[in-house]
Short mmCIF file of C-alpha atoms and ligand atoms in Angstrom, two decimals:
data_model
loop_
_atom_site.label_atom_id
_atom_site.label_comp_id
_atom_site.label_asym_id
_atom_site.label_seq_id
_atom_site.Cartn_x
_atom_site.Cartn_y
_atom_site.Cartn_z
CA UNK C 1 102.68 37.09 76.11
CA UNK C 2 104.83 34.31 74.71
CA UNK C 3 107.36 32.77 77.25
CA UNK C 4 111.50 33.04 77.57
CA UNK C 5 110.95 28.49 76.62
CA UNK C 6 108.70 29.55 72.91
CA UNK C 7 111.53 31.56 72.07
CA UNK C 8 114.06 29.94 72.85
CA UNK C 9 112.66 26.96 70.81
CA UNK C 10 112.34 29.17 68.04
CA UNK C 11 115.63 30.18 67.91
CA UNK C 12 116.57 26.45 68.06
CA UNK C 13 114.56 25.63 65.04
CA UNK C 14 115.27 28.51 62.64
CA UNK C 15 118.72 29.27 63.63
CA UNK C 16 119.29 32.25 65.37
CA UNK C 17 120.48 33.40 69.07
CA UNK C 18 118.58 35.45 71.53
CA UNK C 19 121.47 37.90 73.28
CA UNK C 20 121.74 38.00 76.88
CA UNK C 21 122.33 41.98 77.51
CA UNK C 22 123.82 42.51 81.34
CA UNK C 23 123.53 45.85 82.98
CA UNK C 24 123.48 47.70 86.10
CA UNK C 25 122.86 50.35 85.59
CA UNK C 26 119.12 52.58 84.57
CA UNK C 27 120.89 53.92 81.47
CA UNK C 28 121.67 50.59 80.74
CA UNK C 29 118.08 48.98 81.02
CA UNK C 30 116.77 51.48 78.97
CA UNK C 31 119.26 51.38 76.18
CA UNK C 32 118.31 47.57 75.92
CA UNK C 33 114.45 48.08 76.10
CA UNK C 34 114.47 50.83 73.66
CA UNK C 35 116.31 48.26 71.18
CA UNK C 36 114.06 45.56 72.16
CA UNK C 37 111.15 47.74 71.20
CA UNK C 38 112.74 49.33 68.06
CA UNK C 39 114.42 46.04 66.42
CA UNK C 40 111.16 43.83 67.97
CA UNK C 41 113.69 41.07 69.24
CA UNK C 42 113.38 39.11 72.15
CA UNK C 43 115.69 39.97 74.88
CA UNK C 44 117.34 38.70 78.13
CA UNK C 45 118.55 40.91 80.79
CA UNK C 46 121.13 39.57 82.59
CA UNK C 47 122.24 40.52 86.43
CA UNK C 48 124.74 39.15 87.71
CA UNK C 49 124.76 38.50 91.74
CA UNK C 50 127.00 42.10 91.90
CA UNK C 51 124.73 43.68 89.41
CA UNK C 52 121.58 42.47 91.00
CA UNK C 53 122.84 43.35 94.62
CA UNK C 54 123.93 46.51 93.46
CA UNK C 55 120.58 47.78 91.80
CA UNK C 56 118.27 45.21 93.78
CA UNK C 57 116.39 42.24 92.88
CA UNK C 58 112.59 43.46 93.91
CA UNK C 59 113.75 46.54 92.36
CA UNK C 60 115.15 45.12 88.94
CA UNK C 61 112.10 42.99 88.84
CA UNK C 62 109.72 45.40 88.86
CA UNK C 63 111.23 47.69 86.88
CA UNK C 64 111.20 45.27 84.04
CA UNK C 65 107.70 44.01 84.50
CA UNK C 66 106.31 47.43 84.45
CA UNK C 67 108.17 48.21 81.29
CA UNK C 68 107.63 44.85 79.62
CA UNK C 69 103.80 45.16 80.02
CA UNK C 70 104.21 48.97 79.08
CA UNK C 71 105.67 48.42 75.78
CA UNK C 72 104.55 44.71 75.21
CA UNK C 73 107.65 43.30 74.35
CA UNK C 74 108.92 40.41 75.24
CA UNK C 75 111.99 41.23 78.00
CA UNK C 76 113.40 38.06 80.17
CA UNK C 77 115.21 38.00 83.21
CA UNK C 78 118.20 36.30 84.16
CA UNK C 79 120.30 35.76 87.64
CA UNK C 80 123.42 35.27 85.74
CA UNK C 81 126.43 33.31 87.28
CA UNK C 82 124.38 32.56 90.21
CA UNK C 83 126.43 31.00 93.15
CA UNK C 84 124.60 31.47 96.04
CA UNK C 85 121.90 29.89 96.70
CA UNK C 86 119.56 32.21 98.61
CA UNK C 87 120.34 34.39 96.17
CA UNK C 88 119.08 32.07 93.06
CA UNK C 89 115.68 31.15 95.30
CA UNK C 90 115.29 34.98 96.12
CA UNK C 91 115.29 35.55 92.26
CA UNK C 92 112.86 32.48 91.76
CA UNK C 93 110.68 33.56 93.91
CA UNK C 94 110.89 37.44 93.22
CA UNK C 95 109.90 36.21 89.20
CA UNK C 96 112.88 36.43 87.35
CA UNK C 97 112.31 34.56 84.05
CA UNK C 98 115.64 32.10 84.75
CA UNK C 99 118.09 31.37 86.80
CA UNK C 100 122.15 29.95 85.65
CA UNK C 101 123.61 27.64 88.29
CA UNK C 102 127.01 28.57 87.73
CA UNK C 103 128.73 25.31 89.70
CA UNK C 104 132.04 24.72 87.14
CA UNK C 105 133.98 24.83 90.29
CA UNK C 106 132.50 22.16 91.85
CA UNK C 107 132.42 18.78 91.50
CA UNK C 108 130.53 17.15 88.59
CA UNK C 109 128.28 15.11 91.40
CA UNK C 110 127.72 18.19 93.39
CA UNK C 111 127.01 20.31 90.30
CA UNK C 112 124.50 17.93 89.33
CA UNK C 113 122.89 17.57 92.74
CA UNK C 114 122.50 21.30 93.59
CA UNK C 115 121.45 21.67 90.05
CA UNK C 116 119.12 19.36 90.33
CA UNK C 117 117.57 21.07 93.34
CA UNK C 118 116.89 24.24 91.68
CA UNK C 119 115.55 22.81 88.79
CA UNK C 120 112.66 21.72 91.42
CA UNK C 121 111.93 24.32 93.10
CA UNK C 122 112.06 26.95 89.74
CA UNK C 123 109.67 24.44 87.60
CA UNK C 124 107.13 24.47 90.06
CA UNK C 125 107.32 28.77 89.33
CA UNK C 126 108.03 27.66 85.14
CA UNK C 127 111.30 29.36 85.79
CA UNK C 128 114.24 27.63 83.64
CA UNK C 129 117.14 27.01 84.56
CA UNK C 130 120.38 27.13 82.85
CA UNK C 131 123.42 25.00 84.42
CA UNK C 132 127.09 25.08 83.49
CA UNK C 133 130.07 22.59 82.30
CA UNK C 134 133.01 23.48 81.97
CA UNK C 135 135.04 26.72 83.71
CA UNK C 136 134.98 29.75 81.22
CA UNK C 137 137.88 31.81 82.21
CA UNK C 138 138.28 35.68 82.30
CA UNK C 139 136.29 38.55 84.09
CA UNK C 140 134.07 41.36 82.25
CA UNK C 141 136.84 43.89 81.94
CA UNK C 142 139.08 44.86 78.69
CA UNK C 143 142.51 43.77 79.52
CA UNK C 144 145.83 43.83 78.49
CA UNK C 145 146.77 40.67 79.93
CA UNK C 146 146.96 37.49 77.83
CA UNK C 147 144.77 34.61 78.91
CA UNK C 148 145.39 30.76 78.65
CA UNK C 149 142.37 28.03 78.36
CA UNK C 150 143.64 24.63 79.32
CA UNK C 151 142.27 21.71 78.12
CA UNK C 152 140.63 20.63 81.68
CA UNK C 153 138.72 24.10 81.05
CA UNK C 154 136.71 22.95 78.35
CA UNK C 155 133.56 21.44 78.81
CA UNK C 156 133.43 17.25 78.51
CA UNK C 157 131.18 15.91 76.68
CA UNK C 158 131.16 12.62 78.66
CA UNK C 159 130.29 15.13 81.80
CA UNK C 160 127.87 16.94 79.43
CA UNK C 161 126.11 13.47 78.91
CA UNK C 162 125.76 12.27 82.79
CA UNK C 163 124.65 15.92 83.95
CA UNK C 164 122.21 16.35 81.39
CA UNK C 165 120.72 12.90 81.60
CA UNK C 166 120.58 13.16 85.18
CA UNK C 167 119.56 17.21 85.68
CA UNK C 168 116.88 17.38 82.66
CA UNK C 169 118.31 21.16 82.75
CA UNK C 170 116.49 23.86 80.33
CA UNK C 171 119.73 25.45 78.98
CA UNK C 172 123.61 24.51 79.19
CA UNK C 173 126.42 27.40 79.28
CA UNK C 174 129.57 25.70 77.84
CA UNK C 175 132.93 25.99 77.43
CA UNK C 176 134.78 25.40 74.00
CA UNK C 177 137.60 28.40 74.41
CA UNK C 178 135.05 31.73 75.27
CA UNK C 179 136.07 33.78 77.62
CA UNK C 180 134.69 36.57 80.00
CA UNK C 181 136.17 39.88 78.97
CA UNK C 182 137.84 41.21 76.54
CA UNK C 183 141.40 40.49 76.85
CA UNK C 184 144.65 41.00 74.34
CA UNK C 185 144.78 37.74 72.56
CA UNK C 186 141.24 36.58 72.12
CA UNK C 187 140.95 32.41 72.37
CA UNK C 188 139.53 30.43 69.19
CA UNK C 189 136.47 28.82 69.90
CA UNK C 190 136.28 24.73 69.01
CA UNK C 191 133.55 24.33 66.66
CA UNK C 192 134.23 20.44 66.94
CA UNK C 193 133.73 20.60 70.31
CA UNK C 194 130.23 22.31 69.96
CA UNK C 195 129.19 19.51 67.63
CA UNK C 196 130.06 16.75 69.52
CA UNK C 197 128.03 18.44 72.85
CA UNK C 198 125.00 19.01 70.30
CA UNK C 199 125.05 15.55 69.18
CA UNK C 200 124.34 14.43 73.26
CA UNK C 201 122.87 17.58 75.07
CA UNK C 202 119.14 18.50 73.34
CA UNK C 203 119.26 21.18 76.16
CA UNK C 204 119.33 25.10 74.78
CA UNK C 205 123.06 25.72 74.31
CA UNK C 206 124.46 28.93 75.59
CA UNK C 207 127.33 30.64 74.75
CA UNK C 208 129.04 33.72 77.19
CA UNK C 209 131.90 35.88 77.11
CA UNK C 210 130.25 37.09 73.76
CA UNK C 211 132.15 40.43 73.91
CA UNK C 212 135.27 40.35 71.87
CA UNK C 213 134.57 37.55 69.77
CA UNK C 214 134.69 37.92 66.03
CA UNK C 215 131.53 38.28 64.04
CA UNK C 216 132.07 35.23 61.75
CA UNK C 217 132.80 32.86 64.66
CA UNK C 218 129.47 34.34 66.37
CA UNK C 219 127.37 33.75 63.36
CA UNK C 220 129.47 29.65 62.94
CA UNK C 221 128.27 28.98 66.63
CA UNK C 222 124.57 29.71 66.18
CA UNK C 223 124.75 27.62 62.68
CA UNK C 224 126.14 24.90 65.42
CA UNK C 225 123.01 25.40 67.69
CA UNK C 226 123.82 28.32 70.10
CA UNK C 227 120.49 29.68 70.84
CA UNK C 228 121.86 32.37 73.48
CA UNK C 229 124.87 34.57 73.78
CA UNK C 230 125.66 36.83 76.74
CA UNK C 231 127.40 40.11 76.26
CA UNK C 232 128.61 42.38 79.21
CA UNK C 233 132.02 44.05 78.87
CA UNK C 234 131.54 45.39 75.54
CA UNK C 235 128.50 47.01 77.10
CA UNK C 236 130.28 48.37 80.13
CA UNK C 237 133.18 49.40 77.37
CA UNK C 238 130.79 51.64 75.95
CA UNK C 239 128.86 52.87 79.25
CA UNK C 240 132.38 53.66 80.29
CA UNK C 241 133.94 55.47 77.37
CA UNK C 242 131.08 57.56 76.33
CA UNK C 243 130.27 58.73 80.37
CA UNK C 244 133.98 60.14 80.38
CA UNK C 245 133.50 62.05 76.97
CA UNK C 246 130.13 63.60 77.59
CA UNK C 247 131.43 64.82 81.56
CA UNK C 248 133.96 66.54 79.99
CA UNK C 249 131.55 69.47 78.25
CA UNK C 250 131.53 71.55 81.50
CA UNK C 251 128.50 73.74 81.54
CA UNK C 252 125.74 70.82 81.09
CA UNK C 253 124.84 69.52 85.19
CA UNK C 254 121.90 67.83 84.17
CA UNK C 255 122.20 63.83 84.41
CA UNK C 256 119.48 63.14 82.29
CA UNK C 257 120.87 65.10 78.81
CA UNK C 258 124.53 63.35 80.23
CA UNK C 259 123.23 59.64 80.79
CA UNK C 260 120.85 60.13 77.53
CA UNK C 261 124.02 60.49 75.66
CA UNK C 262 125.32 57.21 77.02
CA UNK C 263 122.20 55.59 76.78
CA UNK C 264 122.16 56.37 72.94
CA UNK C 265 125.76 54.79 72.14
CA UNK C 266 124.94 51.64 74.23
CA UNK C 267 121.76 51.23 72.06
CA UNK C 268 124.12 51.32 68.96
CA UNK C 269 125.88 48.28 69.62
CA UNK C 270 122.95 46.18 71.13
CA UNK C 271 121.86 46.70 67.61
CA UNK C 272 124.76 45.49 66.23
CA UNK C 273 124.56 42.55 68.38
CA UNK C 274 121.15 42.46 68.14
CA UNK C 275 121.95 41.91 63.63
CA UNK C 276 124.58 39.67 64.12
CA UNK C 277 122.28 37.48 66.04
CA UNK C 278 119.65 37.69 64.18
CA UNK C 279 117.14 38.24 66.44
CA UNK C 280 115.36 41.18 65.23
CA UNK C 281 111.93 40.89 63.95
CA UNK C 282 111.05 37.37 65.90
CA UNK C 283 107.84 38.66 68.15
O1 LIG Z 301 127.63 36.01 81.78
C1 LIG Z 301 127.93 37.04 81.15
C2 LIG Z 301 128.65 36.97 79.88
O2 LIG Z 301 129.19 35.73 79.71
C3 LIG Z 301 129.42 38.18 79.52
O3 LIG Z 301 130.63 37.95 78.86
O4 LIG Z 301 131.65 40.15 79.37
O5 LIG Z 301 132.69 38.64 77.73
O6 LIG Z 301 130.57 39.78 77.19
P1 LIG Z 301 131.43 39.20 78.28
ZN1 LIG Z 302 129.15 34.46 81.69
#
């Protein structure tokens, strides 16, 4: 089976974005595998350090292998947001398909030496690794706060330049007004920005905060060269909304004709997502 790099590639050269699905949840994983299967699109399923410590690493791993060979279909793994550091090597070395060094609060140097690190020890496994510039605001939640980006938020492209010349890194989460979450006033991304990182950094550009962004500024970004998007809170939105209407029909006790229920309206909008990125029909 083809790895997480061929696609990834392919999506660079003919313009599309592989999505980034995070869950914690079983009802979750299955949602996305079914639509992986159905829509015969790539996908990457993202844990977070909270979602991975809440479901378990060995655990998440092998539940995804045995599926993956199962349906033959090509299902990635990600330790999203990764901050600690036994934690990233734990998911190295457990298999997971990459790892994101999430160091936009530290110092450019030490971002680039830490990232550097990893990058060693997960090519030796042919792990990538995706590093960060830039501090993308917001938390996976729907909100009704406001949120401000500040200028020093965005990513640099003269930092972009000296961390990808010096880290070599697979794939580059930036910053050009996305946000985590979904909050009242929704931020306009900065399509110049985007172009002027593309024009240094040959690296696979990522995009998160996905949720809550509008369709036609999705599809401008991967015509800019955004070969991944992540997508969360409009997952948990969903696993959320649709767990507190099904509970509420009082005779069924069974959790498996409950959780099917949700498991059906998450797979609805990963195939939205799954359309708008244009992912579908790419094994
Ligand atoms: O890393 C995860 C994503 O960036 C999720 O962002 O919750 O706004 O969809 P989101
Ligand atoms: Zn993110």
């Amino acid at each position: 089976m083809k790895d997480l790099k061929y696609y990834l590639k392919k999506a660079k050269e003919e313009k599309w974005a592989i999505p980034q699905f995070n869950f914690s949840t079983i009802e979750q994983l299955k949602a996305i595998i079914n639509v992986s299967y159905k829509l015969k699109t790539p996908v990457i399923l993202g844990t977070s350090e909270g979602e991975a410590n809440y479901l378990g690493m060995e655990e998440i791993v092998s539940l995804v292998k045995i599926s993956k060979n199962k349906y033959k279909i090509p299902l990635f793994l990600n330790l999203d947001h990764g901050k600690n550091l036994d934690l990233i090597k734990k998911a190295i070395f457990l298999g997971y398909d990459s790892v994101h060094f999430d160091g936009s609060s530290l110092s450019l140097i030490e971002n680039i030496k830490i990232t550097k690190e990893l990058i060693k020890i997960a090519h030796k496994k042919n792990i990538l690794v995706e590093g960060e510039i830039g501090s993308i605001k917001g938390e996976s939640q729907l909100s009704s706060k406001k949120i401000k980006i500040l200028k020093q938020d965005l990513t640099s492209v003269s930092d972009v330049e000296k961390f990808v010349k010096e880290t070599k890194v697979d794939s580059l989460a930036v910053s050009i007004g996305n946000i985590h979450g979904v909050y009242k006033k929704m931020p306009k991304l900065d399509l110049k920005l985007l172009k002027d990182i593309k024009k240094i950094s040959k690296n696979f550009l990522v995009l998160h905060g996905g949720s809550g962004i509008e369709n036609k500024e999705i599809k401008k970004v991967i015509r800019e060269g955004i070969v991944k998007i992540n997508f969360n809170t409009e997952i948990r939105i969903i696993w959320k909304n649709s767990l507190r209407k099904y509970l509420k029909n009082k005779n069924e006790f069974k959790p498996y004709k409950i959780l099917n229920l949700v498991q059906n309206d998450i797979e609805k909008k990963l195939e939205e997502k799954v359309y708008l990125l244009n992912s579908n029909n790419k094994l």
